[in-house]
Short mmCIF file of C-alpha atoms and ligand atoms in Angstrom, two decimals:
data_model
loop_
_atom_site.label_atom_id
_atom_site.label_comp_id
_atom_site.label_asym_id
_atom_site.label_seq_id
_atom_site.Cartn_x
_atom_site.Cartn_y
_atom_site.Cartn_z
CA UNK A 1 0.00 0.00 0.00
CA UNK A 2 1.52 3.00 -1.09
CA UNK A 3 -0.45 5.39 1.11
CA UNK A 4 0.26 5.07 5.33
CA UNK A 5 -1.40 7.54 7.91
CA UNK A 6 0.27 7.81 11.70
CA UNK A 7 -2.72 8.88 13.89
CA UNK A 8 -2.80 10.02 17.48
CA UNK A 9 -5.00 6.78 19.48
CA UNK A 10 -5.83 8.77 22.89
CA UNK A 11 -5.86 12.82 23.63
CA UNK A 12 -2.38 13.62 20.91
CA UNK A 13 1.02 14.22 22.49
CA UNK A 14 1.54 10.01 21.71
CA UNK A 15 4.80 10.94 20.17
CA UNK A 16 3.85 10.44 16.73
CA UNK A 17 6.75 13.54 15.38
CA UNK A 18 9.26 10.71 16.12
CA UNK A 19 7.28 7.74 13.76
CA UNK A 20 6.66 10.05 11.10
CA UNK A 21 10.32 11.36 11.26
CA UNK A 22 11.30 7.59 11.39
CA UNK A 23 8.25 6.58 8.41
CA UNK A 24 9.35 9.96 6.51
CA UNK A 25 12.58 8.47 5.33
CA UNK A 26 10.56 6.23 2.75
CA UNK A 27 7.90 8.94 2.35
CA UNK A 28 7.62 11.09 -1.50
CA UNK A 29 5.22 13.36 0.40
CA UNK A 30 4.36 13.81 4.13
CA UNK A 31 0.90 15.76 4.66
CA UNK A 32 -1.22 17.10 7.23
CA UNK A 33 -4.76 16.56 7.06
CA UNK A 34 -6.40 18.75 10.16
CA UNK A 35 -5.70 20.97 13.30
CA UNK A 36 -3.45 23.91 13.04
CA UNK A 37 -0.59 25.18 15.17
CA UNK A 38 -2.70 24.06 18.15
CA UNK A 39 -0.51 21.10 17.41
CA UNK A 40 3.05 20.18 18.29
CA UNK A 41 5.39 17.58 17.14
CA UNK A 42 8.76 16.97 18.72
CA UNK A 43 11.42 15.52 16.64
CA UNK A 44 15.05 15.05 18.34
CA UNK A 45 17.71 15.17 15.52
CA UNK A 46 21.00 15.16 15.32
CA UNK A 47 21.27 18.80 15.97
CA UNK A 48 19.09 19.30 18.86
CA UNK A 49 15.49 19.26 19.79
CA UNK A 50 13.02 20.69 16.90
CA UNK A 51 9.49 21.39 17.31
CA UNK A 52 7.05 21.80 14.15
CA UNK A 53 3.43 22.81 14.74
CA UNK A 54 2.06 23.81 11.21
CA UNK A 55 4.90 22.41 8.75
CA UNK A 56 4.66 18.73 8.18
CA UNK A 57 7.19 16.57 10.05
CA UNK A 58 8.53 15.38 6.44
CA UNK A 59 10.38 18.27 6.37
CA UNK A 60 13.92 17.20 8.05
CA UNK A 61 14.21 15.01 5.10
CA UNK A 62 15.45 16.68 1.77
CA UNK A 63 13.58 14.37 -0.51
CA UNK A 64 9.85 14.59 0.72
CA UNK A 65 7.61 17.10 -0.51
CA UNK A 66 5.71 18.61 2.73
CA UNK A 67 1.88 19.40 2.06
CA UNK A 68 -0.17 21.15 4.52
CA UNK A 69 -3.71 19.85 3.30
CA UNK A 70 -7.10 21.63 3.10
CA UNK A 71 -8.70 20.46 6.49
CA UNK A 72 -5.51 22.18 7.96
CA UNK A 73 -6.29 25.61 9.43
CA UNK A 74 -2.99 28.26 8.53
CA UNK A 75 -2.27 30.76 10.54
CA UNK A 76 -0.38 32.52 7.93
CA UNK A 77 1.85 34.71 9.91
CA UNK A 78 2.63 31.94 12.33
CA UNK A 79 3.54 29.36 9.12
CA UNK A 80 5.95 32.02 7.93
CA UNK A 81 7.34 32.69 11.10
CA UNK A 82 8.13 28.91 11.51
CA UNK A 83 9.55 28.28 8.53
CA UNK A 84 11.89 31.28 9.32
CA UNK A 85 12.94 29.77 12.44
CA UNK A 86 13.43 26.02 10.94
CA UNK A 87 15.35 27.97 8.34
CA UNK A 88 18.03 28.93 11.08
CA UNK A 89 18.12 25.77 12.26
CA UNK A 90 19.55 24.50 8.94
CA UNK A 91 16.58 23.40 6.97
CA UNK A 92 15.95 24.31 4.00
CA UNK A 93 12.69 25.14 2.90
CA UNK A 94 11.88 25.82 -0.67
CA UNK A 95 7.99 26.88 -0.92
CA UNK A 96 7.00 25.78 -4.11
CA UNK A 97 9.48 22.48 -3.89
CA UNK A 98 9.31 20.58 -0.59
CA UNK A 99 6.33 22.52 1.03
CA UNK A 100 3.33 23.02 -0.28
CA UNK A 101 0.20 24.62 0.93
CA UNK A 102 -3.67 23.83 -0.28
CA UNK A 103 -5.41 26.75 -1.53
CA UNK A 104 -8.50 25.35 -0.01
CA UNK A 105 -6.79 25.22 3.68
CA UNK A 106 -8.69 27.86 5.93
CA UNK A 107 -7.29 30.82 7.37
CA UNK A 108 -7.09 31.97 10.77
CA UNK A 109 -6.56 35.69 12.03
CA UNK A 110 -6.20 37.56 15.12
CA UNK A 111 -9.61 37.94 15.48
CA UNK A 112 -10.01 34.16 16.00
CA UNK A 113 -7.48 33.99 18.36
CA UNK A 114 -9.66 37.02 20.33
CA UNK A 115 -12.17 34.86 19.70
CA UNK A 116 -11.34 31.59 21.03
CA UNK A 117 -9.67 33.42 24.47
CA UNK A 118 -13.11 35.39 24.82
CA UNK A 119 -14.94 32.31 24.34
CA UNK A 120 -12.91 30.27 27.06
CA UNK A 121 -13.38 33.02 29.35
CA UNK A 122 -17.39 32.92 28.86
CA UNK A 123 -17.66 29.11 29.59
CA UNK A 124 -15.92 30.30 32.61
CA UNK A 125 -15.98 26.59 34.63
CA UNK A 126 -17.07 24.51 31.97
CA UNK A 127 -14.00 25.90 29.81
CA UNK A 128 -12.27 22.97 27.04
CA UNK A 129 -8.56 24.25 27.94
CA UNK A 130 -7.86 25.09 24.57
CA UNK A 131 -4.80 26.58 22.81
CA UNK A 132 -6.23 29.54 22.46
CA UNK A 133 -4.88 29.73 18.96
CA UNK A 134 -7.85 30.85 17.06
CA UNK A 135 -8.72 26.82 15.95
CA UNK A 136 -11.96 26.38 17.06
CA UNK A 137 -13.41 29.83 15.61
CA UNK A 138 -11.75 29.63 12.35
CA UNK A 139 -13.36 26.04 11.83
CA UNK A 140 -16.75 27.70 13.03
CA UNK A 141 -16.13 29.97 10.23
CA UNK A 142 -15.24 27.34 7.80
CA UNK A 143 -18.95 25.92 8.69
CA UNK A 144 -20.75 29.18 8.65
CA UNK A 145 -19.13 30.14 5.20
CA UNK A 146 -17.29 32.93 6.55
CA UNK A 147 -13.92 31.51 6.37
CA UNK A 148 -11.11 32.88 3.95
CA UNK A 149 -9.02 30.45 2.05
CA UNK A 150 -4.88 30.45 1.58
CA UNK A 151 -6.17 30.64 -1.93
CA UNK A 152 -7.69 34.35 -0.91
CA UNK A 153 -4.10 35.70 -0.17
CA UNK A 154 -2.96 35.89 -3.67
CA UNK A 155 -6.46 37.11 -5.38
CA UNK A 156 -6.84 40.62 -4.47
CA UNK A 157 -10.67 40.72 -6.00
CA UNK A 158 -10.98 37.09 -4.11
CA UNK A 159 -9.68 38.70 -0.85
CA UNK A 160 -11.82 41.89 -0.96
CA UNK A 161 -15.23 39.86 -1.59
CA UNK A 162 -14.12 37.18 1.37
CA UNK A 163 -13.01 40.17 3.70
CA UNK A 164 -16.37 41.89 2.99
CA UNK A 165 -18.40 38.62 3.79
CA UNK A 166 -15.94 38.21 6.90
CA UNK A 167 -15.96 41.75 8.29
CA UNK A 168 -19.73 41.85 7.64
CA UNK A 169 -20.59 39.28 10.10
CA UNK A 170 -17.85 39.29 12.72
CA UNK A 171 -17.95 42.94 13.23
CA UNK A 172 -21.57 42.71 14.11
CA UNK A 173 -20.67 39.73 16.56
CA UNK A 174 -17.65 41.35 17.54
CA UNK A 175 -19.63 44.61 18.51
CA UNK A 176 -22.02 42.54 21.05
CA UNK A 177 -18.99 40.70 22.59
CA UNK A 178 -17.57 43.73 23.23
CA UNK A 179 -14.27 43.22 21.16
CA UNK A 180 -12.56 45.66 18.83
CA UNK A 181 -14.21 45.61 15.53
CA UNK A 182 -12.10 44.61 12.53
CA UNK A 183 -10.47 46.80 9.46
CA UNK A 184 -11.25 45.77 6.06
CA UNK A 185 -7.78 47.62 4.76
CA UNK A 186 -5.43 46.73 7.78
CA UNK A 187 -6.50 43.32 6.92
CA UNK A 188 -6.36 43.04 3.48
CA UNK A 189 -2.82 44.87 4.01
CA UNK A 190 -1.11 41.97 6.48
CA UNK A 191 -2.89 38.88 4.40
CA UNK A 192 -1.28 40.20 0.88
CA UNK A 193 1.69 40.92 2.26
CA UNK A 194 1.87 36.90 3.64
CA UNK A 195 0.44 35.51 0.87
CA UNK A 196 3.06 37.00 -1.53
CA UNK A 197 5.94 35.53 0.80
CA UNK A 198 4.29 32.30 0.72
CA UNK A 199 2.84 32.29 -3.05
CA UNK A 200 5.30 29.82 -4.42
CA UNK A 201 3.78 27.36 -1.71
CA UNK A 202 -0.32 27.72 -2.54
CA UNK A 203 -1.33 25.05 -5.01
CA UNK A 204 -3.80 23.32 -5.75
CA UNK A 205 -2.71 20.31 -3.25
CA UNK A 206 -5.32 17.86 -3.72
CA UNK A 207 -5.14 17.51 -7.27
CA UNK A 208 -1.18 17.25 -6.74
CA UNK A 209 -1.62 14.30 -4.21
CA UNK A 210 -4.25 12.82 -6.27
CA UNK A 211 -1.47 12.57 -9.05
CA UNK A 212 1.19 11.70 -6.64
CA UNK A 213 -1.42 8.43 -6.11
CA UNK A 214 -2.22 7.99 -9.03
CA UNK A 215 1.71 7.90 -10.02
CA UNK A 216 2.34 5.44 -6.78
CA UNK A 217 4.10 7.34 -5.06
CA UNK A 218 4.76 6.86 -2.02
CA UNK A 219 2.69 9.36 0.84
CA UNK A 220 2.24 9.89 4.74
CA UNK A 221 0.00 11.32 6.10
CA UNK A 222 0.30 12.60 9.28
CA UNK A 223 -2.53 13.02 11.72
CA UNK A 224 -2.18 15.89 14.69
CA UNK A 225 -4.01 15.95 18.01
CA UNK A 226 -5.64 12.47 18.32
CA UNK A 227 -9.08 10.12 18.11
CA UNK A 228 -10.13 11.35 21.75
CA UNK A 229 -10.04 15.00 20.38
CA UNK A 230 -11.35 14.27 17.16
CA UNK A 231 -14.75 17.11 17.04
CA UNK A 232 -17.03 14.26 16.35
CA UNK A 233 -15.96 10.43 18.24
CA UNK A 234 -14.20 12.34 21.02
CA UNK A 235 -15.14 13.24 24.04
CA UNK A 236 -17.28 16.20 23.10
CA UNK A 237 -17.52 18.66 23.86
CA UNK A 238 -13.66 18.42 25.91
CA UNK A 239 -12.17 18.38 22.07
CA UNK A 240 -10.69 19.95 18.76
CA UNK A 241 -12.49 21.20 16.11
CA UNK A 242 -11.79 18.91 13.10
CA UNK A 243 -11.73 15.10 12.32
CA UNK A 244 -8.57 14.13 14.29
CA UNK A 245 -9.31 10.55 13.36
CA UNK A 246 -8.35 9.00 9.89
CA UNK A 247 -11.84 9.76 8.54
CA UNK A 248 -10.24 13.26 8.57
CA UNK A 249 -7.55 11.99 6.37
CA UNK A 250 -9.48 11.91 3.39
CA UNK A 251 -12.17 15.07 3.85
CA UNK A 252 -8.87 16.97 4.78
CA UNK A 253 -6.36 15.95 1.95
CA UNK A 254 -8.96 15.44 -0.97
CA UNK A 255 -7.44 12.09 -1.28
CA UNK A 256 -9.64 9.22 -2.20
CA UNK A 257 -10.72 6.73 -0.07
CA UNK A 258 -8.45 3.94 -1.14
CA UNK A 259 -6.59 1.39 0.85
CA UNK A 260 -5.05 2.96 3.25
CA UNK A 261 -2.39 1.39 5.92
CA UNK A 262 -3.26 3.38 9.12
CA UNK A 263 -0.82 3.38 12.31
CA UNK A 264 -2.41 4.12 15.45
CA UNK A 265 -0.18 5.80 17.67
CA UNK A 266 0.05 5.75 21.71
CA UNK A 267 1.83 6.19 25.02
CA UNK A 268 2.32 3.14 27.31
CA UNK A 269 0.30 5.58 29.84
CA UNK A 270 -2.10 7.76 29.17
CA UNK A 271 -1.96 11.72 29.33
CA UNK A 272 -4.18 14.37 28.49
CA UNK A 273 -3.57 18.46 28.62
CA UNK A 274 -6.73 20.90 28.86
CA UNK A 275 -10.05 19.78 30.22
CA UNK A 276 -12.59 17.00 29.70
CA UNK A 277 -12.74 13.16 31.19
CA UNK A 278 -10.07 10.86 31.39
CA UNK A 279 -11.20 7.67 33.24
CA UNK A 280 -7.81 6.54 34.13
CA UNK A 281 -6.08 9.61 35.52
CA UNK A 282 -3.99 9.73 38.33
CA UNK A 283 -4.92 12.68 40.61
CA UNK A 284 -1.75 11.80 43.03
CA UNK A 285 1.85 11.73 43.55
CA UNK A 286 2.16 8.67 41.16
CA UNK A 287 0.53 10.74 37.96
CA UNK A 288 3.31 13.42 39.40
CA UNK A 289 6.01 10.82 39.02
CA UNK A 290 4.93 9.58 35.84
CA UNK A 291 4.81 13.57 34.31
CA UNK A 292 8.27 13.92 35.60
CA UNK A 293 9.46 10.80 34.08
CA UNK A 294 8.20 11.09 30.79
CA UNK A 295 9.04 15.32 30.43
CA UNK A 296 5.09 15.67 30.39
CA UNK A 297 4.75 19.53 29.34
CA UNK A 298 2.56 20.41 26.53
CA UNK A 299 5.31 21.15 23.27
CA UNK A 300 2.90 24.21 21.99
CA UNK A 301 1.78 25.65 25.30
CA UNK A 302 3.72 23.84 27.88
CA UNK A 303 1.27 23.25 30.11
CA UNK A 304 1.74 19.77 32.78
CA UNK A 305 -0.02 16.85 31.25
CA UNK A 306 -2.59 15.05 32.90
CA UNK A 307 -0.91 11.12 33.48
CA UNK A 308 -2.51 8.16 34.18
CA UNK A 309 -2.80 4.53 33.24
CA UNK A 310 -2.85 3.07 30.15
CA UNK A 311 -6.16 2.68 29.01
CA UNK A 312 -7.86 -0.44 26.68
CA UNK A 313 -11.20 0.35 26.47
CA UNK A 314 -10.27 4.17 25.11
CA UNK A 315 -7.27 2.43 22.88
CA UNK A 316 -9.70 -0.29 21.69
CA UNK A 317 -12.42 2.30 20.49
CA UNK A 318 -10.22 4.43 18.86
CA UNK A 319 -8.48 1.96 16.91
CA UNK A 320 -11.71 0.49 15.80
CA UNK A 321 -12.49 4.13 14.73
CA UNK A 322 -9.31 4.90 12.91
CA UNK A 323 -9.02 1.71 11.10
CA UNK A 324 -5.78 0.98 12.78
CA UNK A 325 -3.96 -1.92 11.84
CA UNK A 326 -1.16 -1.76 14.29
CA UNK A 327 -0.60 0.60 17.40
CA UNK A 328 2.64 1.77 18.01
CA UNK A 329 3.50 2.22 21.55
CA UNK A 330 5.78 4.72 22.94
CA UNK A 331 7.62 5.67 25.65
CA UNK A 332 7.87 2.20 27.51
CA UNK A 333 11.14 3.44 29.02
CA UNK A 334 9.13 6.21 31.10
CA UNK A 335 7.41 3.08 33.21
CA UNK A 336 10.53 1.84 34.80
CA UNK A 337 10.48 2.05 38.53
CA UNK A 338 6.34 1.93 38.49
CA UNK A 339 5.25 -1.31 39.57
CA UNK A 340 2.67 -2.47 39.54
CA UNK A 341 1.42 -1.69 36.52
CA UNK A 342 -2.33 -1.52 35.82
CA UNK A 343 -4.03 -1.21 32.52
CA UNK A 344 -7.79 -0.28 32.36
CA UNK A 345 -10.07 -3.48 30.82
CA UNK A 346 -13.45 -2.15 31.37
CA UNK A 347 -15.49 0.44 33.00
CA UNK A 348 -18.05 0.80 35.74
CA UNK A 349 -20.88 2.81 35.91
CA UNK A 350 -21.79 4.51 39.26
CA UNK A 351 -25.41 1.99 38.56
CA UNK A 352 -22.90 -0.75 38.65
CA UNK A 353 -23.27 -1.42 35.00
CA UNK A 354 -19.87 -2.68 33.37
CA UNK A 355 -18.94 -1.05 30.16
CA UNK A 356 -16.78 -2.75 27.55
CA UNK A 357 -16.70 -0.09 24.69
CA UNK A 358 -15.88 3.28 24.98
CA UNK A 359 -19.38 6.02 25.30
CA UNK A 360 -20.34 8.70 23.98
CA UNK A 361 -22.08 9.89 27.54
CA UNK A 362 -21.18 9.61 31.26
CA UNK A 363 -17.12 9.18 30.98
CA UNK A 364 -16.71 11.60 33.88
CA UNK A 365 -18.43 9.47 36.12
CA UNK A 366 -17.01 6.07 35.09
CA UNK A 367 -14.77 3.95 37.89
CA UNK A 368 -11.78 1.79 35.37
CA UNK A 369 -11.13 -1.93 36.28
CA UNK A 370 -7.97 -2.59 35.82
CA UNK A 371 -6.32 -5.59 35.24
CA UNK A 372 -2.73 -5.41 37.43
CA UNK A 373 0.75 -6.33 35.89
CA UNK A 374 4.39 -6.89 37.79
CA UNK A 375 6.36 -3.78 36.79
CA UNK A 376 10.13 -3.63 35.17
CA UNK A 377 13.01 -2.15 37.26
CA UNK A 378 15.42 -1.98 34.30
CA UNK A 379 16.74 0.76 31.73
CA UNK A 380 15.40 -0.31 28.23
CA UNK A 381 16.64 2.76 26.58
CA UNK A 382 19.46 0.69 24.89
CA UNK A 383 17.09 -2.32 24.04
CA UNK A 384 16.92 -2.95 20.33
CA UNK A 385 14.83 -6.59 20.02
CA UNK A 386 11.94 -7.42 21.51
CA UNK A 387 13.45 -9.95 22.69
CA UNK A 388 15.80 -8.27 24.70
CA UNK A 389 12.92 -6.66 26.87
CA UNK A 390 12.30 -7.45 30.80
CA UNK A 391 10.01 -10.43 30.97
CA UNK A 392 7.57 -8.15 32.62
CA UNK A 393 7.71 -5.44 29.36
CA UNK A 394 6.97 -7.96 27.01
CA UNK A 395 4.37 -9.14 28.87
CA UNK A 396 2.99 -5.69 29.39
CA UNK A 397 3.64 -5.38 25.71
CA UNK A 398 1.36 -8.40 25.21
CA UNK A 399 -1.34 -7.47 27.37
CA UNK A 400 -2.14 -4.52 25.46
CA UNK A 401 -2.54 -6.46 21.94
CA UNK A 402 -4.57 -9.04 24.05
CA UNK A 403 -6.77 -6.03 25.39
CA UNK A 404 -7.01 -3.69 22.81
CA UNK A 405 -7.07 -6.81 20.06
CA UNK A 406 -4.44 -4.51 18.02
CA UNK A 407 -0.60 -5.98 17.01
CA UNK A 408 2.23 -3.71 18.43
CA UNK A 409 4.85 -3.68 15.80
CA UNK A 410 6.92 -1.05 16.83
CA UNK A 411 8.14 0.32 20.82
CA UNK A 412 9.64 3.31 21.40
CA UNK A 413 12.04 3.22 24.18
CA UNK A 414 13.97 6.68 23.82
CA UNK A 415 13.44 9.95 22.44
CA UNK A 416 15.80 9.55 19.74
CA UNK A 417 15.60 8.33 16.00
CA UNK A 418 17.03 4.99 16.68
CA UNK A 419 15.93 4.44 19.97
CA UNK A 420 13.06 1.99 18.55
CA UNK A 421 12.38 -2.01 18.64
CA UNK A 422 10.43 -3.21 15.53
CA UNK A 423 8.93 -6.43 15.79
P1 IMP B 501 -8.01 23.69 20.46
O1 IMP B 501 -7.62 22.63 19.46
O2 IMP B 501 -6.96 24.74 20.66
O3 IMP B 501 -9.36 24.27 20.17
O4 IMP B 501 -8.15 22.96 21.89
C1 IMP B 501 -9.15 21.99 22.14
C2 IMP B 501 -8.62 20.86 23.00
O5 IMP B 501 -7.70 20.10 22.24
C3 IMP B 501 -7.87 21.31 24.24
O6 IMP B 501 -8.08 20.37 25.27
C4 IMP B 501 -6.41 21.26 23.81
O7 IMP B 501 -5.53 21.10 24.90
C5 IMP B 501 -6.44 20.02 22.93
N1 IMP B 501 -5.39 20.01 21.91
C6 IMP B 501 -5.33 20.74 20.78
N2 IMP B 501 -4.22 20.44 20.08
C7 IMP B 501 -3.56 19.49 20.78
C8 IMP B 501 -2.36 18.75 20.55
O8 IMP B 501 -1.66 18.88 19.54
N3 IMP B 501 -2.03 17.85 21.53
C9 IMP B 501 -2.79 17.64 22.62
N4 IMP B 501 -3.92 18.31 22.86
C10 IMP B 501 -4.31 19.22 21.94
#
């Protein structure tokens, strides 16, 4: 199958930057299908630590062509911005070559941003936690058929009909709320001026991937956030605005829905940053031990994670949803030292009622059973073969395909490129 996508299994953060950095090396093209700079993935390379939120991981590899697809939302000032800074790091980015953006993909302002804090602050308790980027708004105005396309930025009449439509609306909203209205000029001043930097870069992306396909070529996609965020099988309303889950990867690339080799990707824990359920969270000084262990600080915002045990009923859901094939499981090194280890088989309602699949309603008030596993003691961050592993790993290691009915074919035990067992 020519065409893989990595998704995110639980609430993002799994670590997927390091498989698609590790996948990306036999990739033509590595694309993003959804989210925006809400997201963050880490990549450690040889110089250093490098974090990418809007430009597709594919892009520390000279040969792929990078494609930020149509169900991505582009803050355009923060995508030139990054590629300035990934520029001094060494990379070179050629717009037009290796990166590529869909003229379709959505644009988000500084109003959204506004937007997004204001509404946070008006759900006051019942707030999601989210970046605060301007993600959720600029998807609301995808829906309402506000939004202005990347396309926009380099069609002045296309720009001044969009802003009109825009302004139109959001001043009126913006008026109630209280926020400072918006300038038609100032704005079609600032989005120009980006869109002519990044003009080489805005194509039309789906028809290039469709070719690319067609050709069989060889193409990644690369999912951001995760299935537990995903606006529609997550755990609404505690998510993300777009299809986090590989159904997204076909809406938000315009790639057909052929066969498709999907990765799911998680932690050997679970973690979580913002607000909303999580049935297996430790509230104590173990989920304190286990955020110090694994470096638990959000990459974009840097906010503590939430920790807690791995999870089978949320893993086995979402890999039903995203067609997953395999999981990849990282971070196994971060558990040594906790023993015992449990890993969540089912939940309980506060009826009584046992639960076997994942719901839609009632998370917050579900109790996990967990099913409890000896713990490992040693270092595995030099462990290469399966193998090799503590008795007790591998048999964690099984317990999860037993539980979540998924094969693990690859364990990351390191932050770094070849710290990695493939099975
Ligand atoms: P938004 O995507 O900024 O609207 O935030 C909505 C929710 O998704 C919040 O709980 C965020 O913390 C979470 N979120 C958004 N992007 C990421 C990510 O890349 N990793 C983990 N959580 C994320």
């Amino acid at each position: 199958m020519s065409t893989t996508c990595v998704v995110g299994i639980l609430w993002g953060d799994e670590g997927k930057g390091k498989v698609i950095d590790y996948l990306a090396a036999e990739a033509d093209y590595v694309v993003r299908f959804g989210g925006g700079h809400n997201a963050g993935h880490t990549l450690i390379l040889p110089s250093g630590k490098c974090v990418l939120h809007l430009v597709p991981s594919g892009i520390v590899h000279d040969h792929t062509v990078n494609v930020i697809g149509n169900g991505v939302v582009v803050d355009p000032v923060h995508l030139v911005g990054e590629i300035a800074r990934l520029r001094e790091r060494g990379l070179s980015i050629d717009a037009g070559r290796n990166l590529l953006v869909s003229e379709r993909a959505h644009v988000i302002v500084a109003a959204h941003r506004a937007q997004d804090q204001w509404a946070e602050q008006q759900r006051g308790k019942g707030r999601i936690g989210t970046t605060g980027r301007g993600i959720g708004p600029a998807y609301a105005d995808r829906a309402g058929r506000l939004g202005l396309r990347v396309g926009d930025l380099i069609r002045p009449a296309s720009l001044r009909t969009a802003l009109e439509r825009f302004i139109g609306e959001k001043n009126a909203w913006f008026h109630a709320a209280g926020l400072p209205g918006l300038d038609a000029n100032e704005l079609f001043d600032g989005l120009s001026a980006t869109g002519e930097t990044l003009r080489p870069a805005i194509v039309d992306a789906g028809a290039v991937l469709r070719d690319a396909h067609k050709a069989g070529k060889r193409i990644l996609i690369e999912g951001a956030q995760g299935c537990l965020l995903d606006v529609e099988h997550g755990t609404y309303p505690f998510v993300t605005s777009s299809h986090a889950s590989t159904g997204g990867a076909f809406s938000g690339t315009g790639l057909p829905p052929h066969g498709m080799r999907v990765i799911g990707v998680c932690k050997a824990y679970a973690t979580r940053v913002g607000e909303g359920p999580f049935p297996t969270e430790l509230k104590n000084e173990t989920g304190d031990r286990l955020r110090t262990a694994g470096n638990e600080f959000g990459s974009t915002t840097g906010r503590p994670r939430r920790c807690g045990w791995f999870d089978a009923v949320a893993v086995r859901y979402a890999g039903e949803l995203s067609g997953a094939a395999e999981l990849t499981v990282t971070n196994l090194d971060v558990l040594k030292g906790f023993d015992p280890l449990p890993i969540a088989v089912a939940y309980r309602l506060a009826d009584g009622r046992r639960l076997d699949r994942f719901p839609a309603f009632d998370l917050a008030e579900v109790q996990p059973e967990f099913e409890t596993l000896p713990g490992f003691q040693e270092d595995l961050r030099q462990v290469r073969r399966f193998q090799d592993l503590p008795v007790a790993a591998r048999r964690y290691i099984e317990t999860i395909e037993l539980r979540t009915g998924l094969p693990v074919r690859t364990i990351s035990v390191g932050p770094e490129r070849q710290q990695v067992i493939l099975r």
